[in-house]
Short mmCIF file of C-alpha atoms and ligand atoms in Angstrom, two decimals:
data_model
loop_
_atom_site.label_atom_id
_atom_site.label_comp_id
_atom_site.label_asym_id
_atom_site.label_seq_id
_atom_site.Cartn_x
_atom_site.Cartn_y
_atom_site.Cartn_z
CA MET A 1 0.00 0.00 0.00
CA LEU A 2 1.81 2.99 -1.38
CA GLY A 3 2.30 5.87 1.05
CA TRP A 4 1.36 3.95 4.18
CA VAL A 5 3.83 2.34 6.60
CA ILE A 6 2.26 -0.92 7.72
CA PRO A 7 3.54 -2.25 11.07
CA PRO A 8 5.04 -5.79 11.02
CA PRO A 9 2.76 -8.76 11.73
CA ARG A 10 3.05 -10.08 15.30
CA LYS A 11 1.34 -12.39 17.79
CA PRO A 12 -1.55 -10.53 19.46
CA VAL A 13 -1.24 -9.87 23.19
CA LYS A 14 -3.81 -7.15 23.92
CA THR A 15 -6.84 -7.90 26.09
CA LYS A 16 -10.48 -6.86 25.64
CA CYS A 17 -9.88 -4.24 28.30
CA ASP A 18 -6.94 -2.78 26.33
CA PHE A 19 -9.08 -2.56 23.18
CA ASP A 20 -12.04 -0.98 25.02
CA LYS A 21 -9.72 1.71 26.33
CA GLU A 22 -8.10 2.29 22.92
CA ARG A 23 -11.52 2.52 21.27
CA GLU A 24 -12.64 5.16 23.75
CA GLU A 25 -9.41 7.13 23.25
CA LYS A 26 -9.79 6.92 19.47
CA VAL A 27 -13.34 8.27 19.64
CA SER A 28 -12.21 11.19 21.87
CA TRP A 29 -9.39 11.92 19.41
CA LEU A 30 -11.76 11.89 16.44
CA ILE A 31 -14.05 14.35 18.25
CA ARG A 32 -11.10 16.63 19.08
CA GLN A 33 -9.99 16.52 15.42
CA GLY A 34 -13.47 17.69 14.41
CA LEU A 35 -13.99 14.52 12.37
CA LEU A 36 -16.70 12.97 14.53
CA LYS A 37 -19.79 15.02 15.35
CA SER A 38 -23.04 13.10 14.95
CA HIS A 39 -24.55 11.20 17.84
CA PHE A 40 -25.31 7.95 16.00
CA ILE A 41 -21.89 7.79 14.28
CA LEU A 42 -20.22 8.33 17.66
CA GLU A 43 -22.32 5.62 19.31
CA ALA A 44 -21.48 3.20 16.48
CA MET A 45 -17.74 3.90 16.74
CA MET A 46 -17.93 3.25 20.49
CA LYS A 47 -19.86 0.03 20.05
CA VAL A 48 -18.33 -1.88 17.12
CA PRO A 49 -15.13 -3.76 18.10
CA ARG A 50 -12.79 -2.90 15.20
CA GLU A 51 -10.25 -5.45 16.48
CA ASP A 52 -12.70 -8.25 15.59
CA PHE A 53 -12.49 -7.34 11.88
CA ILE A 54 -8.71 -7.68 11.69
CA PRO A 55 -6.62 -10.84 11.14
CA ASP A 56 -4.90 -12.04 14.33
CA HIS A 57 -1.37 -10.98 13.41
CA TYR A 58 -2.45 -7.33 12.87
CA ARG A 59 -5.14 -7.23 15.58
CA ASP A 60 -3.06 -5.34 18.15
CA TYR A 61 -2.76 -2.42 15.70
CA ALA A 62 -6.54 -2.06 15.39
CA TYR A 63 -6.70 1.58 16.53
CA MET A 64 -3.58 2.86 14.73
CA GLU A 65 -4.18 5.34 11.89
CA VAL A 66 -3.12 2.94 9.14
CA PRO A 67 -5.03 0.65 6.79
CA LEU A 68 -4.23 -2.98 7.65
CA PRO A 69 -4.00 -5.97 5.28
CA ILE A 70 -6.88 -8.46 5.26
CA PRO A 71 -7.37 -11.63 3.18
CA GLY A 72 -7.74 -11.06 -0.58
CA HIS A 73 -5.94 -9.24 -3.37
CA ASN A 74 -5.13 -5.64 -2.36
CA ALA A 75 -7.77 -5.76 0.38
CA THR A 76 -7.47 -3.62 3.51
CA ILE A 77 -9.48 -2.40 6.45
CA SER A 78 -9.30 1.39 6.03
CA CYS A 79 -7.74 3.53 8.78
CA PRO A 80 -10.11 4.44 11.65
CA HIS A 81 -10.63 8.12 10.82
CA SER A 82 -11.81 7.37 7.29
CA TYR A 83 -15.15 6.01 8.56
CA PRO A 84 -16.40 9.22 10.25
CA LEU A 85 -14.85 11.12 7.31
CA PHE A 86 -17.12 9.24 4.87
CA TYR A 87 -20.19 8.91 7.08
CA GLU A 88 -20.30 12.52 8.34
CA ALA A 89 -19.87 13.89 4.80
CA SER A 90 -22.53 11.58 3.42
CA ASN A 91 -24.80 12.48 6.36
CA LEU A 92 -25.52 8.79 6.96
CA SER A 93 -28.63 8.82 9.14
CA ARG A 94 -31.29 6.75 10.92
CA GLU A 95 -33.48 4.71 8.49
CA ASP A 96 -31.18 5.28 5.49
CA LYS A 97 -30.88 2.67 2.76
CA PHE A 98 -27.11 2.45 2.32
CA LEU A 99 -24.87 0.80 -0.27
CA GLU A 100 -21.17 0.22 0.35
CA VAL A 101 -18.92 -0.73 -2.57
CA GLY A 102 -15.86 -2.63 -1.26
CA THR A 103 -16.84 -4.63 1.84
CA GLY A 104 -13.25 -5.32 2.88
CA SER A 105 -13.32 -6.48 6.50
CA GLY A 106 -17.03 -5.76 7.02
CA TYR A 107 -16.21 -3.11 9.67
CA GLY A 108 -17.64 -0.21 7.66
CA ALA A 109 -20.85 -2.17 7.05
CA ALA A 110 -21.18 -2.98 10.78
CA LEU A 111 -20.77 0.70 11.69
CA ALA A 112 -23.33 1.66 9.05
CA ARG A 113 -25.73 -0.98 10.39
CA GLU A 114 -25.54 0.63 13.84
CA ILE A 115 -25.96 4.15 12.40
CA VAL A 116 -29.05 3.49 10.25
CA GLY A 117 -30.78 1.42 12.96
CA SER A 118 -33.28 -1.40 12.55
CA LYS A 119 -35.49 0.52 10.10
CA GLY A 120 -32.53 1.18 7.78
CA CYS A 121 -30.98 -1.23 5.29
CA ILE A 122 -27.35 -2.05 4.48
CA VAL A 123 -26.07 -3.67 1.31
CA THR A 124 -22.36 -4.14 0.71
CA VAL A 125 -20.67 -5.53 -2.41
CA GLU A 126 -17.19 -7.07 -2.57
CA ILE A 127 -15.40 -8.20 -5.74
CA ASP A 128 -12.78 -10.53 -4.19
CA SER A 129 -14.21 -13.88 -3.09
CA GLU A 130 -11.62 -14.45 -0.33
CA THR A 131 -12.36 -11.00 1.12
CA TYR A 132 -16.10 -11.56 0.74
CA HIS A 133 -15.92 -14.75 2.85
CA PHE A 134 -13.74 -13.03 5.46
CA ALA A 135 -16.20 -10.13 5.80
CA LYS A 136 -19.23 -12.39 5.93
CA ALA A 137 -17.68 -14.48 8.71
CA ASN A 138 -16.78 -11.34 10.72
CA LEU A 139 -20.26 -9.87 10.39
CA HIS A 140 -21.99 -13.13 11.31
CA LYS A 141 -19.73 -13.76 14.30
CA LEU A 142 -20.78 -10.38 15.72
CA GLY A 143 -24.48 -10.87 14.97
CA TYR A 144 -24.77 -8.54 11.96
CA THR A 145 -26.78 -11.13 10.05
CA ASP A 146 -29.10 -8.55 8.47
CA VAL A 147 -26.32 -6.87 6.49
CA GLU A 148 -26.70 -8.03 2.89
CA VAL A 149 -23.24 -8.99 1.59
CA ALA A 150 -22.95 -9.63 -2.15
CA LEU A 151 -20.08 -10.90 -4.30
CA GLY A 152 -19.50 -8.97 -7.53
CA ASP A 153 -18.43 -5.70 -9.12
CA GLY A 154 -20.02 -3.07 -6.89
CA ALA A 155 -19.66 -0.39 -9.57
CA TYR A 156 -22.85 -1.85 -11.04
CA GLY A 157 -24.62 -1.32 -7.72
CA TYR A 158 -27.34 -3.59 -6.41
CA PRO A 159 -30.50 -2.94 -8.46
CA ALA A 160 -32.67 -5.31 -6.39
CA ARG A 161 -32.42 -3.01 -3.35
CA SER A 162 -32.11 0.33 -5.14
CA PRO A 163 -32.67 3.27 -4.90
CA PHE A 164 -30.29 4.15 -2.05
CA ASP A 165 -30.13 7.25 0.16
CA LYS A 166 -26.36 7.05 0.48
CA ILE A 167 -23.57 5.21 -1.36
CA CYS A 168 -19.91 4.97 -0.31
CA ILE A 169 -17.21 3.54 -2.57
CA THR A 170 -14.24 2.51 -0.46
CA ALA A 171 -11.74 2.05 -3.30
CA SER A 172 -10.47 4.64 -5.77
CA CYS A 173 -12.29 4.92 -9.11
CA LYS A 174 -11.39 6.50 -12.43
CA LYS A 175 -14.85 7.92 -13.02
CA ILE A 176 -17.98 7.86 -10.83
CA PRO A 177 -19.83 4.72 -11.97
CA GLU A 178 -22.99 5.74 -13.85
CA PRO A 179 -25.05 2.77 -12.50
CA LEU A 180 -24.43 4.04 -8.96
CA ILE A 181 -25.63 7.56 -9.80
CA GLN A 182 -28.75 5.98 -11.30
CA GLN A 183 -29.32 3.92 -8.15
CA LEU A 184 -29.13 6.99 -5.90
CA LYS A 185 -32.38 8.64 -4.72
CA PRO A 186 -32.94 12.31 -5.60
CA GLY A 187 -31.31 14.23 -2.75
CA GLY A 188 -29.04 11.21 -2.15
CA ARG A 189 -25.29 11.43 -1.58
CA LEU A 190 -22.40 9.38 -2.94
CA ILE A 191 -18.80 9.52 -1.71
CA THR A 192 -15.78 8.08 -3.45
CA PRO A 193 -12.03 8.43 -3.70
CA MET A 194 -11.14 9.30 -7.29
CA GLY A 195 -7.77 9.10 -9.01
CA PRO A 196 -4.91 6.69 -9.72
CA PRO A 197 -3.64 4.52 -6.84
CA THR A 198 -0.08 5.81 -7.28
CA ARG A 199 -0.73 9.18 -5.64
CA GLU A 200 -3.10 11.05 -3.32
CA GLN A 201 -6.66 10.97 -4.58
CA ASP A 202 -9.59 13.38 -4.36
CA LEU A 203 -12.36 12.36 -1.99
CA VAL A 204 -15.37 13.33 -4.04
CA LEU A 205 -18.92 14.01 -2.82
CA LEU A 206 -21.74 13.79 -5.36
CA VAL A 207 -25.16 15.14 -4.38
CA LYS A 208 -28.00 14.10 -6.67
CA GLU A 209 -30.51 16.87 -7.17
CA THR A 210 -34.27 16.48 -7.32
CA ASP A 211 -34.28 17.25 -11.07
CA GLY A 212 -31.91 14.31 -11.67
CA GLY A 213 -28.77 16.47 -12.12
CA SER A 214 -25.88 16.27 -9.71
CA LYS A 215 -23.30 18.47 -7.99
CA VAL A 216 -19.79 17.18 -7.44
CA SER A 217 -17.22 18.62 -5.01
CA CYS A 218 -13.85 17.56 -3.63
CA ILE A 219 -13.93 17.39 0.18
CA ASP A 220 -10.51 15.98 1.08
CA LYS A 221 -7.38 14.14 -0.08
CA VAL A 222 -7.08 10.39 0.61
CA LEU A 223 -5.05 7.31 -0.33
CA TYR A 224 -7.14 4.24 -1.17
CA VAL A 225 -6.59 0.92 -2.92
CA PRO A 226 -7.81 0.93 -6.55
CA LEU A 227 -11.32 -0.07 -7.55
CA ARG A 228 -11.20 -3.16 -9.79
CA GLY A 229 -13.15 -3.48 -13.03
CA PRO A 230 -14.04 -1.08 -15.86
CA TYR A 231 -14.64 1.92 -13.56
CA GLY A 232 -11.35 1.41 -11.71
CA PHE A 233 -7.72 0.78 -12.42
N1 SAH B 1 -14.82 -0.74 3.55
C1 SAH B 1 -13.80 -1.69 3.89
C2 SAH B 1 -12.44 -1.34 3.33
C3 SAH B 1 -12.39 -1.54 1.87
S1 SAH B 1 -10.81 -1.77 1.11
C4 SAH B 1 -13.73 -1.96 5.38
O1 SAH B 1 -14.50 -1.36 6.13
O2 SAH B 1 -12.93 -2.80 5.79
C5 SAH B 1 -11.36 -1.82 -0.54
C6 SAH B 1 -12.11 -3.07 -0.92
O3 SAH B 1 -12.73 -2.85 -2.17
C7 SAH B 1 -11.23 -4.32 -1.11
O4 SAH B 1 -11.74 -5.35 -0.31
C8 SAH B 1 -11.40 -4.64 -2.59
O5 SAH B 1 -11.37 -6.02 -2.88
C9 SAH B 1 -12.77 -4.06 -2.87
N2 SAH B 1 -13.05 -3.78 -4.28
C10 SAH B 1 -12.18 -3.32 -5.23
N3 SAH B 1 -12.83 -3.14 -6.40
C11 SAH B 1 -14.13 -3.48 -6.19
C12 SAH B 1 -15.30 -3.50 -7.02
N4 SAH B 1 -15.27 -3.13 -8.30
N5 SAH B 1 -16.48 -3.92 -6.46
C13 SAH B 1 -16.53 -4.30 -5.16
N6 SAH B 1 -15.45 -4.31 -4.34
C14 SAH B 1 -14.29 -3.89 -4.85
#
């Protein structure tokens, strides 16, 4: 992963108590940084045990600000601050119908599940079958059995559950996939990193207007793994 320094794999030694403390400290840090503001996103970050979405030999690094390798080609769990970064900007809210492209570890989907609540709906699509099975196992182990996990190219969305209030792509694309814009409700928001994987990318927010048009703005700079398939690299 270009640009990131990944700590070396090692045997995990931290206890549940250590992780609970680190999670609390991380949430306080995110609030101080101005990245975490909304009540339901905060509650979700406090509740979901990030360490349970990370392979054993990287588990102790769960709350470090680095993406960590997970099973699959080029797959990572994104760094902790990227979740409030995406979810605050997309205004992910109670009862939203949410689509995530790039399931990775399943952590982002679990957070989203907590944020939207029982009347919301979460669909997440992963292209790599090894990663897909890893995420599914993580989500099931923690009781997130109502998150719909699909295997395929997420750039084509998930028509059976569309339209969505919010869509997040968690890999860097070349161009915002047209099928995803189509599957967004009027007033809906889509967030994606955009640009080649060899340098910093634009984090782009697309807001779909009620007349079907859309407004696109760059809200930050990020460094994500590339999206696979025709809309990626
Ligand atoms: N959201 C994840 C992190 C994602 S890392 C988490 O919370 O852990 C990016 C993921 O996108 C990788 O798992 C990669 O396999 C997946 N991916 C890449 N291209 C994709 C595509 N076209 N459709 C769906 N998933 C894709």
